[in-house]
Amino acid sequence: MTDIGDRTIVRLSSSSLDPSGTRLRFERRVRGLAPQADEHVEQDLLTGRQTIEAPRSRPRAYGPNGVVLDVTMTASGPDHSTHWKYVLTQECSVIELPVDDRFGHNQTGPAAQFTSDGRHLALSHQTPDRQISGVTTVDLLDDQVERFDGVELVGSGCWSPDGSRLLVASSPGGYPEVLDTRLGSLTRLDTVIENPRDTPWLTLVGWIDDASLLAYRDVGARMHFIAVDVASGRRRDLFSVARPAPKSEISGVIMAQYVAQSSPASCALPPDRN
């Protein structure tokens, strides 16, 4: 995916996987190119075709049925105050969302994520001092906007399939909690949280179905993937793969949300036989 002839790749970064699992986007810096000329590459994982995209200040977010979210920032006025613009495009339709918060942060996945049915969008926000500001949800059917302060999105499958709950954290790098967007309540994952002295740590990636989450452990030279029941904490080993690079060079695991949630039985926990 990174073959660019005789030029030497200096750095790869800011990768994002399409939730359908068909396209990968990443930035690469090539020796001899100025930093501001970093190449933005889109790789079709089905055909192998690569295209070079125009650089953007923020990566696009892709929803189901061809919906695309572009986030841009502009500075204006004598104080150079910043303004954020969120624009949805689908076929010939272009809609600007009623949101003007600073686009935020998600340490383990995209800061903008759609539900699998495309109705709801969640956006993480941060204040300029990089402290957590909150999560905004937008109902794209009726333009209803809700704001939840003091949390940020976690993982690449933040939304539960029914569109009612989000995987969040109340501090940068903090252990995930479940935010019920209908009730506005936070629930600690007490059955999932482990003893901090236990190593390696269990990392949550996102929702498989409405009852379970995908997680992984990085052990030795392998990464072990696990399904975890949210209510009971019960776990099921799914599979393991060889770690593709040194541990320090892996920024995390990105789940193809629409793929995982379309066939949850392939990795869901078996029913109790009691």
PDB file of C-alpha atoms in Angstrom:
ATOM      1  CA  MET A   1       0.000   0.000   0.000  1.00  0.00           C
ATOM      2  CA  THR A   2       2.938   2.332   0.496  1.00  0.00           C
ATOM      3  CA  ASP A   3       4.924   1.664  -2.685  1.00  0.00           C
ATOM      4  CA  ILE A   4       5.714   5.069  -4.203  1.00  0.00           C
ATOM      5  CA  GLY A   5       8.552   4.211  -6.533  1.00  0.00           C
ATOM      6  CA  ASP A   6      12.089   5.194  -5.640  1.00  0.00           C
ATOM      7  CA  ARG A   7      11.055   7.870  -3.172  1.00  0.00           C
ATOM      8  CA  THR A   8      11.676   7.130   0.483  1.00  0.00           C
ATOM      9  CA  ILE A   9       8.772   7.093   2.888  1.00  0.00           C
ATOM     10  CA  VAL A  10       9.617   8.974   6.048  1.00  0.00           C
ATOM     11  CA  ARG A  11       6.383   8.627   8.009  1.00  0.00           C
ATOM     12  CA  LEU A  12       2.885   7.182   7.823  1.00  0.00           C
ATOM     13  CA  SER A  13       0.167   8.645  10.034  1.00  0.00           C
ATOM     14  CA  SER A  14      -3.467   9.609  10.493  1.00  0.00           C
ATOM     15  CA  SER A  15      -4.911   6.436   9.024  1.00  0.00           C
ATOM     16  CA  SER A  16      -8.660   5.865   8.951  1.00  0.00           C
ATOM     17  CA  LEU A  17     -10.659   2.836   7.852  1.00  0.00           C
ATOM     18  CA  ASP A  18     -14.013   3.204   6.158  1.00  0.00           C
ATOM     19  CA  PRO A  19     -16.725   1.706   8.430  1.00  0.00           C
ATOM     20  CA  SER A  20     -17.630  -0.640   5.565  1.00  0.00           C
ATOM     21  CA  GLY A  21     -14.049  -1.950   5.570  1.00  0.00           C
ATOM     22  CA  THR A  22     -13.444  -1.225   1.878  1.00  0.00           C
ATOM     23  CA  ARG A  23     -11.287   1.902   1.907  1.00  0.00           C
ATOM     24  CA  LEU A  24      -8.249   2.970   3.899  1.00  0.00           C
ATOM     25  CA  ARG A  25      -7.051   6.569   4.051  1.00  0.00           C
ATOM     26  CA  PHE A  26      -3.714   7.656   5.394  1.00  0.00           C
ATOM     27  CA  GLU A  27      -1.089  10.384   5.213  1.00  0.00           C
ATOM     28  CA  ARG A  28       2.493   9.742   4.202  1.00  0.00           C
ATOM     29  CA  ARG A  29       5.493  12.020   4.236  1.00  0.00           C
ATOM     30  CA  VAL A  30       8.043  11.486   1.508  1.00  0.00           C
ATOM     31  CA  ARG A  31      11.657  12.576   1.665  1.00  0.00           C
ATOM     32  CA  GLY A  32      12.065  15.730  -0.367  1.00  0.00           C
ATOM     33  CA  LEU A  33       8.496  16.932   0.116  1.00  0.00           C
ATOM     34  CA  ALA A  34       7.863  19.806   2.480  1.00  0.00           C
ATOM     35  CA  PRO A  35       5.766  18.884   5.565  1.00  0.00           C
ATOM     36  CA  GLN A  36       2.850  20.926   4.253  1.00  0.00           C
ATOM     37  CA  ALA A  37       2.910  18.796   1.087  1.00  0.00           C
ATOM     38  CA  ASP A  38       2.284  15.473   2.826  1.00  0.00           C
ATOM     39  CA  GLU A  39       0.473  13.069   0.545  1.00  0.00           C
ATOM     40  CA  HIS A  40      -3.067  12.043   1.451  1.00  0.00           C
ATOM     41  CA  VAL A  41      -3.745   8.605   0.031  1.00  0.00           C
ATOM     42  CA  GLU A  42      -6.954   6.622  -0.420  1.00  0.00           C
ATOM     43  CA  GLN A  43      -6.504   2.876  -0.910  1.00  0.00           C
ATOM     44  CA  ASP A  44      -9.337   0.714  -2.234  1.00  0.00           C
ATOM     45  CA  LEU A  45      -8.817  -2.528  -0.309  1.00  0.00           C
ATOM     46  CA  LEU A  46     -10.881  -4.547  -2.800  1.00  0.00           C
ATOM     47  CA  THR A  47      -9.146  -3.460  -6.017  1.00  0.00           C
ATOM     48  CA  GLY A  48      -5.803  -2.188  -4.693  1.00  0.00           C
ATOM     49  CA  ARG A  49      -6.328   1.114  -6.524  1.00  0.00           C
ATOM     50  CA  GLN A  50      -4.693   4.160  -4.946  1.00  0.00           C
ATOM     51  CA  THR A  51      -5.647   7.800  -5.392  1.00  0.00           C
ATOM     52  CA  ILE A  52      -3.886  10.869  -4.036  1.00  0.00           C
ATOM     53  CA  GLU A  53      -6.325  13.267  -2.386  1.00  0.00           C
ATOM     54  CA  ALA A  54      -6.003  16.988  -1.822  1.00  0.00           C
ATOM     55  CA  PRO A  55      -4.700  17.611   1.724  1.00  0.00           C
ATOM     56  CA  ARG A  56      -7.351  18.438   4.304  1.00  0.00           C
ATOM     57  CA  SER A  57      -7.017  19.942   7.739  1.00  0.00           C
ATOM     58  CA  ARG A  58      -9.429  17.293   9.024  1.00  0.00           C
ATOM     59  CA  PRO A  59     -10.100  13.783   7.708  1.00  0.00           C
ATOM     60  CA  ARG A  60     -13.514  13.040   6.267  1.00  0.00           C
ATOM     61  CA  ALA A  61     -16.013  10.825   8.071  1.00  0.00           C
ATOM     62  CA  TYR A  62     -18.017   8.321   6.048  1.00  0.00           C
ATOM     63  CA  GLY A  63     -21.512   7.174   6.935  1.00  0.00           C
ATOM     64  CA  PRO A  64     -23.732   4.519   5.363  1.00  0.00           C
ATOM     65  CA  ASN A  65     -25.384   5.017   1.967  1.00  0.00           C
ATOM     66  CA  GLY A  66     -22.643   7.309   0.685  1.00  0.00           C
ATOM     67  CA  VAL A  67     -22.941  10.074   3.299  1.00  0.00           C
ATOM     68  CA  VAL A  68     -19.737  12.097   3.747  1.00  0.00           C
ATOM     69  CA  LEU A  69     -18.955  14.571   6.537  1.00  0.00           C
ATOM     70  CA  ASP A  70     -16.385  17.321   5.921  1.00  0.00           C
ATOM     71  CA  VAL A  71     -15.106  19.392   8.848  1.00  0.00           C
ATOM     72  CA  THR A  72     -13.331  22.688   8.165  1.00  0.00           C
ATOM     73  CA  MET A  73     -11.974  25.475  10.340  1.00  0.00           C
ATOM     74  CA  THR A  74     -11.677  29.145   9.444  1.00  0.00           C
ATOM     75  CA  ALA A  75     -10.190  32.109  11.336  1.00  0.00           C
ATOM     76  CA  SER A  76     -11.722  35.561  11.008  1.00  0.00           C
ATOM     77  CA  GLY A  77     -11.880  38.944  12.637  1.00  0.00           C
ATOM     78  CA  PRO A  78      -9.131  40.995  14.262  1.00  0.00           C
ATOM     79  CA  ASP A  79      -8.730  38.405  17.014  1.00  0.00           C
ATOM     80  CA  HIS A  80      -8.502  35.561  14.464  1.00  0.00           C
ATOM     81  CA  SER A  81     -11.280  33.700  16.236  1.00  0.00           C
ATOM     82  CA  THR A  82     -11.903  30.216  14.899  1.00  0.00           C
ATOM     83  CA  HIS A  83     -15.139  28.915  13.436  1.00  0.00           C
ATOM     84  CA  TRP A  84     -15.963  25.299  12.685  1.00  0.00           C
ATOM     85  CA  LYS A  85     -18.159  24.124   9.823  1.00  0.00           C
ATOM     86  CA  TYR A  86     -19.695  20.651   9.500  1.00  0.00           C
ATOM     87  CA  VAL A  87     -21.083  19.802   6.056  1.00  0.00           C
ATOM     88  CA  LEU A  88     -22.869  16.590   5.048  1.00  0.00           C
ATOM     89  CA  THR A  89     -22.876  15.533   1.400  1.00  0.00           C
ATOM     90  CA  GLN A  90     -24.958  12.734  -0.101  1.00  0.00           C
ATOM     91  CA  GLU A  91     -25.307  12.547  -3.868  1.00  0.00           C
ATOM     92  CA  CYS A  92     -26.569  16.018  -4.837  1.00  0.00           C
ATOM     93  CA  SER A  93     -27.619  17.029  -1.319  1.00  0.00           C
ATOM     94  CA  VAL A  94     -25.376  19.339   0.746  1.00  0.00           C
ATOM     95  CA  ILE A  95     -26.385  20.221   4.322  1.00  0.00           C
ATOM     96  CA  GLU A  96     -24.538  22.333   6.905  1.00  0.00           C
ATOM     97  CA  LEU A  97     -25.112  21.027  10.431  1.00  0.00           C
ATOM     98  CA  PRO A  98     -26.141  23.395  13.261  1.00  0.00           C
ATOM     99  CA  VAL A  99     -22.881  22.792  15.158  1.00  0.00           C
ATOM    100  CA  ASP A 100     -19.994  25.227  15.749  1.00  0.00           C
ATOM    101  CA  ASP A 101     -17.873  23.490  18.406  1.00  0.00           C
ATOM    102  CA  ARG A 102     -14.170  22.938  18.028  1.00  0.00           C
ATOM    103  CA  PHE A 103     -13.699  19.499  16.444  1.00  0.00           C
ATOM    104  CA  GLY A 104     -12.312  17.247  19.108  1.00  0.00           C
ATOM    105  CA  HIS A 105     -10.388  14.143  19.837  1.00  0.00           C
ATOM    106  CA  ASN A 106     -10.643  10.380  20.133  1.00  0.00           C
ATOM    107  CA  GLN A 107      -7.409   8.664  21.100  1.00  0.00           C
ATOM    108  CA  THR A 108      -8.493   5.278  19.729  1.00  0.00           C
ATOM    109  CA  GLY A 109     -10.708   6.045  16.732  1.00  0.00           C
ATOM    110  CA  PRO A 110     -12.531   8.690  14.680  1.00  0.00           C
ATOM    111  CA  ALA A 111     -13.850  11.807  16.424  1.00  0.00           C
ATOM    112  CA  ALA A 112     -16.938  11.729  14.160  1.00  0.00           C
ATOM    113  CA  GLN A 113     -19.025   8.549  13.904  1.00  0.00           C
ATOM    114  CA  PHE A 114     -22.395   7.632  12.394  1.00  0.00           C
ATOM    115  CA  THR A 115     -24.834   4.988  13.572  1.00  0.00           C
ATOM    116  CA  SER A 116     -25.099   2.016  11.230  1.00  0.00           C
ATOM    117  CA  ASP A 117     -28.513   3.197   9.996  1.00  0.00           C
ATOM    118  CA  GLY A 118     -27.100   6.665   9.272  1.00  0.00           C
ATOM    119  CA  ARG A 119     -29.634   8.505  11.415  1.00  0.00           C
ATOM    120  CA  HIS A 120     -27.370   9.737  14.234  1.00  0.00           C
ATOM    121  CA  LEU A 121     -23.952  11.360  14.228  1.00  0.00           C
ATOM    122  CA  ALA A 122     -21.667  11.764  17.248  1.00  0.00           C
ATOM    123  CA  LEU A 123     -18.911  14.401  17.402  1.00  0.00           C
ATOM    124  CA  SER A 124     -16.161  14.698  20.018  1.00  0.00           C
ATOM    125  CA  HIS A 125     -15.093  18.214  20.962  1.00  0.00           C
ATOM    126  CA  GLN A 126     -12.174  19.754  22.798  1.00  0.00           C
ATOM    127  CA  THR A 127     -11.421  23.176  24.190  1.00  0.00           C
ATOM    128  CA  PRO A 128      -8.329  24.957  22.816  1.00  0.00           C
ATOM    129  CA  ASP A 129      -6.305  23.881  25.864  1.00  0.00           C
ATOM    130  CA  ARG A 130      -6.984  20.260  24.805  1.00  0.00           C
ATOM    131  CA  GLN A 131      -9.119  19.485  27.827  1.00  0.00           C
ATOM    132  CA  ILE A 132     -12.234  17.397  27.220  1.00  0.00           C
ATOM    133  CA  SER A 133     -15.190  19.554  26.267  1.00  0.00           C
ATOM    134  CA  GLY A 134     -17.962  17.141  25.366  1.00  0.00           C
ATOM    135  CA  VAL A 135     -19.793  15.025  22.822  1.00  0.00           C
ATOM    136  CA  THR A 136     -22.500  16.375  20.529  1.00  0.00           C
ATOM    137  CA  THR A 137     -25.052  14.065  18.934  1.00  0.00           C
ATOM    138  CA  VAL A 138     -27.128  15.076  15.920  1.00  0.00           C
ATOM    139  CA  ASP A 139     -30.347  13.352  14.852  1.00  0.00           C
ATOM    140  CA  LEU A 140     -30.012  13.812  11.092  1.00  0.00           C
ATOM    141  CA  LEU A 141     -33.699  13.064  10.536  1.00  0.00           C
ATOM    142  CA  ASP A 142     -35.088  15.945  12.594  1.00  0.00           C
ATOM    143  CA  ASP A 143     -31.902  18.034  13.191  1.00  0.00           C
ATOM    144  CA  GLN A 144     -32.153  17.597  16.960  1.00  0.00           C
ATOM    145  CA  VAL A 145     -28.823  18.373  18.652  1.00  0.00           C
ATOM    146  CA  GLU A 146     -27.835  17.174  22.129  1.00  0.00           C
ATOM    147  CA  ARG A 147     -24.700  18.080  24.070  1.00  0.00           C
ATOM    148  CA  PHE A 148     -23.069  15.887  26.735  1.00  0.00           C
ATOM    149  CA  ASP A 149     -20.312  17.652  28.660  1.00  0.00           C
ATOM    150  CA  GLY A 150     -17.225  16.094  30.184  1.00  0.00           C
ATOM    151  CA  VAL A 151     -16.797  13.041  27.930  1.00  0.00           C
ATOM    152  CA  GLU A 152     -15.099  12.055  24.682  1.00  0.00           C
ATOM    153  CA  LEU A 153     -15.682   9.200  22.235  1.00  0.00           C
ATOM    154  CA  VAL A 154     -13.762   5.946  22.640  1.00  0.00           C
ATOM    155  CA  GLY A 155     -12.917   3.394  19.956  1.00  0.00           C
ATOM    156  CA  SER A 156     -13.987   3.061  16.337  1.00  0.00           C
ATOM    157  CA  GLY A 157     -17.412   1.512  16.992  1.00  0.00           C
ATOM    158  CA  CYS A 158     -18.715   4.041  19.528  1.00  0.00           C
ATOM    159  CA  TRP A 159     -22.421   3.663  18.718  1.00  0.00           C
ATOM    160  CA  SER A 160     -24.443   0.679  19.890  1.00  0.00           C
ATOM    161  CA  PRO A 161     -26.362  -0.759  16.905  1.00  0.00           C
ATOM    162  CA  ASP A 162     -29.715   0.492  18.247  1.00  0.00           C
ATOM    163  CA  GLY A 163     -28.348   4.063  18.294  1.00  0.00           C
ATOM    164  CA  SER A 164     -29.059   4.640  21.982  1.00  0.00           C
ATOM    165  CA  ARG A 165     -25.645   4.325  23.659  1.00  0.00           C
ATOM    166  CA  LEU A 166     -22.110   5.556  23.130  1.00  0.00           C
ATOM    167  CA  LEU A 167     -18.774   4.246  24.345  1.00  0.00           C
ATOM    168  CA  VAL A 168     -17.080   7.255  25.996  1.00  0.00           C
ATOM    169  CA  ALA A 169     -14.481   8.225  28.600  1.00  0.00           C
ATOM    170  CA  SER A 170     -14.598  11.084  31.091  1.00  0.00           C
ATOM    171  CA  SER A 171     -10.853  11.752  30.962  1.00  0.00           C
ATOM    172  CA  PRO A 172      -8.233  11.500  28.200  1.00  0.00           C
ATOM    173  CA  GLY A 173      -7.145   7.878  28.102  1.00  0.00           C
ATOM    174  CA  GLY A 174      -9.594   7.030  30.886  1.00  0.00           C
ATOM    175  CA  TYR A 175     -11.353   3.703  31.063  1.00  0.00           C
ATOM    176  CA  PRO A 176     -14.524   3.626  28.933  1.00  0.00           C
ATOM    177  CA  GLU A 177     -18.060   4.147  30.214  1.00  0.00           C
ATOM    178  CA  VAL A 178     -21.440   3.805  28.517  1.00  0.00           C
ATOM    179  CA  LEU A 179     -23.399   7.007  27.813  1.00  0.00           C
ATOM    180  CA  ASP A 180     -27.144   6.520  27.330  1.00  0.00           C
ATOM    181  CA  THR A 181     -27.964   9.364  24.933  1.00  0.00           C
ATOM    182  CA  ARG A 182     -31.710   9.128  25.573  1.00  0.00           C
ATOM    183  CA  LEU A 183     -31.444   9.383  29.357  1.00  0.00           C
ATOM    184  CA  GLY A 184     -28.198  11.370  29.530  1.00  0.00           C
ATOM    185  CA  SER A 185     -26.813   8.883  32.065  1.00  0.00           C
ATOM    186  CA  LEU A 186     -23.305   7.409  32.407  1.00  0.00           C
ATOM    187  CA  THR A 187     -22.697   3.816  33.482  1.00  0.00           C
ATOM    188  CA  ARG A 188     -19.357   2.525  34.670  1.00  0.00           C
ATOM    189  CA  LEU A 189     -18.294  -0.748  33.100  1.00  0.00           C
ATOM    190  CA  ASP A 190     -17.547  -2.270  36.493  1.00  0.00           C
ATOM    191  CA  THR A 191     -17.859  -5.837  35.233  1.00  0.00           C
ATOM    192  CA  VAL A 192     -15.428  -5.119  32.393  1.00  0.00           C
ATOM    193  CA  ILE A 193     -12.868  -2.983  34.243  1.00  0.00           C
ATOM    194  CA  GLU A 194      -9.951  -5.040  35.464  1.00  0.00           C
ATOM    195  CA  ASN A 195      -7.422  -4.665  38.216  1.00  0.00           C
ATOM    196  CA  PRO A 196      -5.059  -1.894  36.996  1.00  0.00           C
ATOM    197  CA  ARG A 197      -2.164  -4.087  38.099  1.00  0.00           C
ATOM    198  CA  ASP A 198      -3.183  -6.736  35.593  1.00  0.00           C
ATOM    199  CA  THR A 199      -1.175  -6.629  32.395  1.00  0.00           C
ATOM    200  CA  PRO A 200      -1.605  -6.470  29.508  1.00  0.00           C
ATOM    201  CA  TRP A 201      -4.591  -4.172  29.645  1.00  0.00           C
ATOM    202  CA  LEU A 202      -7.874  -5.050  27.950  1.00  0.00           C
ATOM    203  CA  THR A 203      -8.588  -2.400  25.284  1.00  0.00           C
ATOM    204  CA  LEU A 204     -12.170  -1.848  24.110  1.00  0.00           C
ATOM    205  CA  VAL A 205     -12.689  -1.200  20.394  1.00  0.00           C
ATOM    206  CA  GLY A 206     -16.457  -0.865  19.940  1.00  0.00           C
ATOM    207  CA  TRP A 207     -19.901  -2.463  19.913  1.00  0.00           C
ATOM    208  CA  ILE A 208     -20.449  -5.820  18.203  1.00  0.00           C
ATOM    209  CA  ASP A 209     -24.158  -5.868  19.027  1.00  0.00           C
ATOM    210  CA  ASP A 210     -26.368  -4.208  21.633  1.00  0.00           C
ATOM    211  CA  ALA A 211     -25.061  -6.481  24.381  1.00  0.00           C
ATOM    212  CA  SER A 212     -21.355  -6.983  23.710  1.00  0.00           C
ATOM    213  CA  LEU A 213     -18.131  -5.185  22.865  1.00  0.00           C
ATOM    214  CA  LEU A 214     -15.041  -6.093  20.870  1.00  0.00           C
ATOM    215  CA  ALA A 215     -11.788  -5.888  22.837  1.00  0.00           C
ATOM    216  CA  TYR A 216      -8.171  -6.975  22.458  1.00  0.00           C
ATOM    217  CA  ARG A 217      -5.011  -7.645  24.423  1.00  0.00           C
ATOM    218  CA  ASP A 218      -1.496  -7.121  23.103  1.00  0.00           C
ATOM    219  CA  VAL A 219       0.465 -10.099  24.469  1.00  0.00           C
ATOM    220  CA  GLY A 220       4.022 -10.862  23.417  1.00  0.00           C
ATOM    221  CA  ALA A 221       4.148 -10.947  19.628  1.00  0.00           C
ATOM    222  CA  ARG A 222       0.396 -11.502  19.194  1.00  0.00           C
ATOM    223  CA  MET A 223      -2.838  -9.534  19.526  1.00  0.00           C
ATOM    224  CA  HIS A 224      -5.743 -11.487  21.041  1.00  0.00           C
ATOM    225  CA  PHE A 225      -9.326 -10.455  20.236  1.00  0.00           C
ATOM    226  CA  ILE A 226     -12.189 -11.014  22.673  1.00  0.00           C
ATOM    227  CA  ALA A 227     -15.968 -10.479  22.846  1.00  0.00           C
ATOM    228  CA  VAL A 228     -17.104  -9.019  26.184  1.00  0.00           C
ATOM    229  CA  ASP A 229     -20.660  -8.999  27.528  1.00  0.00           C
ATOM    230  CA  VAL A 230     -21.413  -5.479  28.806  1.00  0.00           C
ATOM    231  CA  ALA A 231     -23.754  -6.553  31.612  1.00  0.00           C
ATOM    232  CA  SER A 232     -21.903  -9.547  33.040  1.00  0.00           C
ATOM    233  CA  GLY A 233     -18.316  -9.019  31.897  1.00  0.00           C
ATOM    234  CA  ARG A 234     -18.296 -12.572  30.512  1.00  0.00           C
ATOM    235  CA  ARG A 235     -15.697 -13.045  27.778  1.00  0.00           C
ATOM    236  CA  ARG A 236     -15.157 -15.221  24.762  1.00  0.00           C
ATOM    237  CA  ASP A 237     -11.868 -15.580  22.891  1.00  0.00           C
ATOM    238  CA  LEU A 238     -12.402 -14.929  19.188  1.00  0.00           C
ATOM    239  CA  PHE A 239      -9.022 -15.171  17.440  1.00  0.00           C
ATOM    240  CA  SER A 240      -5.438 -13.925  17.596  1.00  0.00           C
ATOM    241  CA  VAL A 241      -3.088 -12.487  14.992  1.00  0.00           C
ATOM    242  CA  ALA A 242       0.633 -11.799  14.869  1.00  0.00           C
ATOM    243  CA  ARG A 243       1.360  -8.197  15.751  1.00  0.00           C
ATOM    244  CA  PRO A 244       2.242  -6.529  12.422  1.00  0.00           C
ATOM    245  CA  ALA A 245       4.768  -4.058  13.844  1.00  0.00           C
ATOM    246  CA  PRO A 246       6.611  -3.231  17.057  1.00  0.00           C
ATOM    247  CA  LYS A 247       4.211  -2.377  19.874  1.00  0.00           C
ATOM    248  CA  SER A 248       5.394   1.224  20.036  1.00  0.00           C
ATOM    249  CA  GLU A 249       4.465   1.740  16.375  1.00  0.00           C
ATOM    250  CA  ILE A 250       0.839   0.589  16.628  1.00  0.00           C
ATOM    251  CA  SER A 251      -1.626   3.332  17.497  1.00  0.00           C
ATOM    252  CA  GLY A 252      -4.571   1.015  17.976  1.00  0.00           C
ATOM    253  CA  VAL A 253      -7.117  -1.252  16.298  1.00  0.00           C
ATOM    254  CA  ILE A 254      -9.787   0.176  14.001  1.00  0.00           C
ATOM    255  CA  MET A 255     -13.005  -1.810  13.564  1.00  0.00           C
ATOM    256  CA  ALA A 256     -15.061  -1.765  10.357  1.00  0.00           C
ATOM    257  CA  GLN A 257     -18.210  -0.926  12.301  1.00  0.00           C
ATOM    258  CA  TYR A 258     -20.783  -1.609   9.584  1.00  0.00           C
ATOM    259  CA  VAL A 259     -19.232  -4.989   8.793  1.00  0.00           C
ATOM    260  CA  ALA A 260     -19.011  -6.149  12.420  1.00  0.00           C
ATOM    261  CA  GLN A 261     -22.551  -5.060  13.259  1.00  0.00           C
ATOM    262  CA  SER A 262     -24.089  -6.534  10.099  1.00  0.00           C
ATOM    263  CA  SER A 263     -23.108 -10.069  11.201  1.00  0.00           C
ATOM    264  CA  PRO A 264     -22.814  -9.881  14.996  1.00  0.00           C
ATOM    265  CA  ALA A 265     -23.406 -13.619  15.421  1.00  0.00           C
ATOM    266  CA  SER A 266     -19.954 -14.273  13.969  1.00  0.00           C
ATOM    267  CA  CYS A 267     -18.322 -12.877  17.099  1.00  0.00           C
ATOM    268  CA  ALA A 268     -21.100 -12.687  19.695  1.00  0.00           C
ATOM    269  CA  LEU A 269     -21.065 -14.581  22.961  1.00  0.00           C
ATOM    270  CA  PRO A 270     -23.008 -17.867  22.964  1.00  0.00           C
ATOM    271  CA  PRO A 271     -26.278 -17.933  24.969  1.00  0.00           C
ATOM    272  CA  ASP A 272     -26.266 -19.288  28.497  1.00  0.00           C
ATOM    273  CA  ARG A 273     -27.376 -22.907  28.692  1.00  0.00           C
ATOM    274  CA  ASN A 274     -28.501 -22.715  32.310  1.00  0.00           C
TER     275      ASN A 274
END
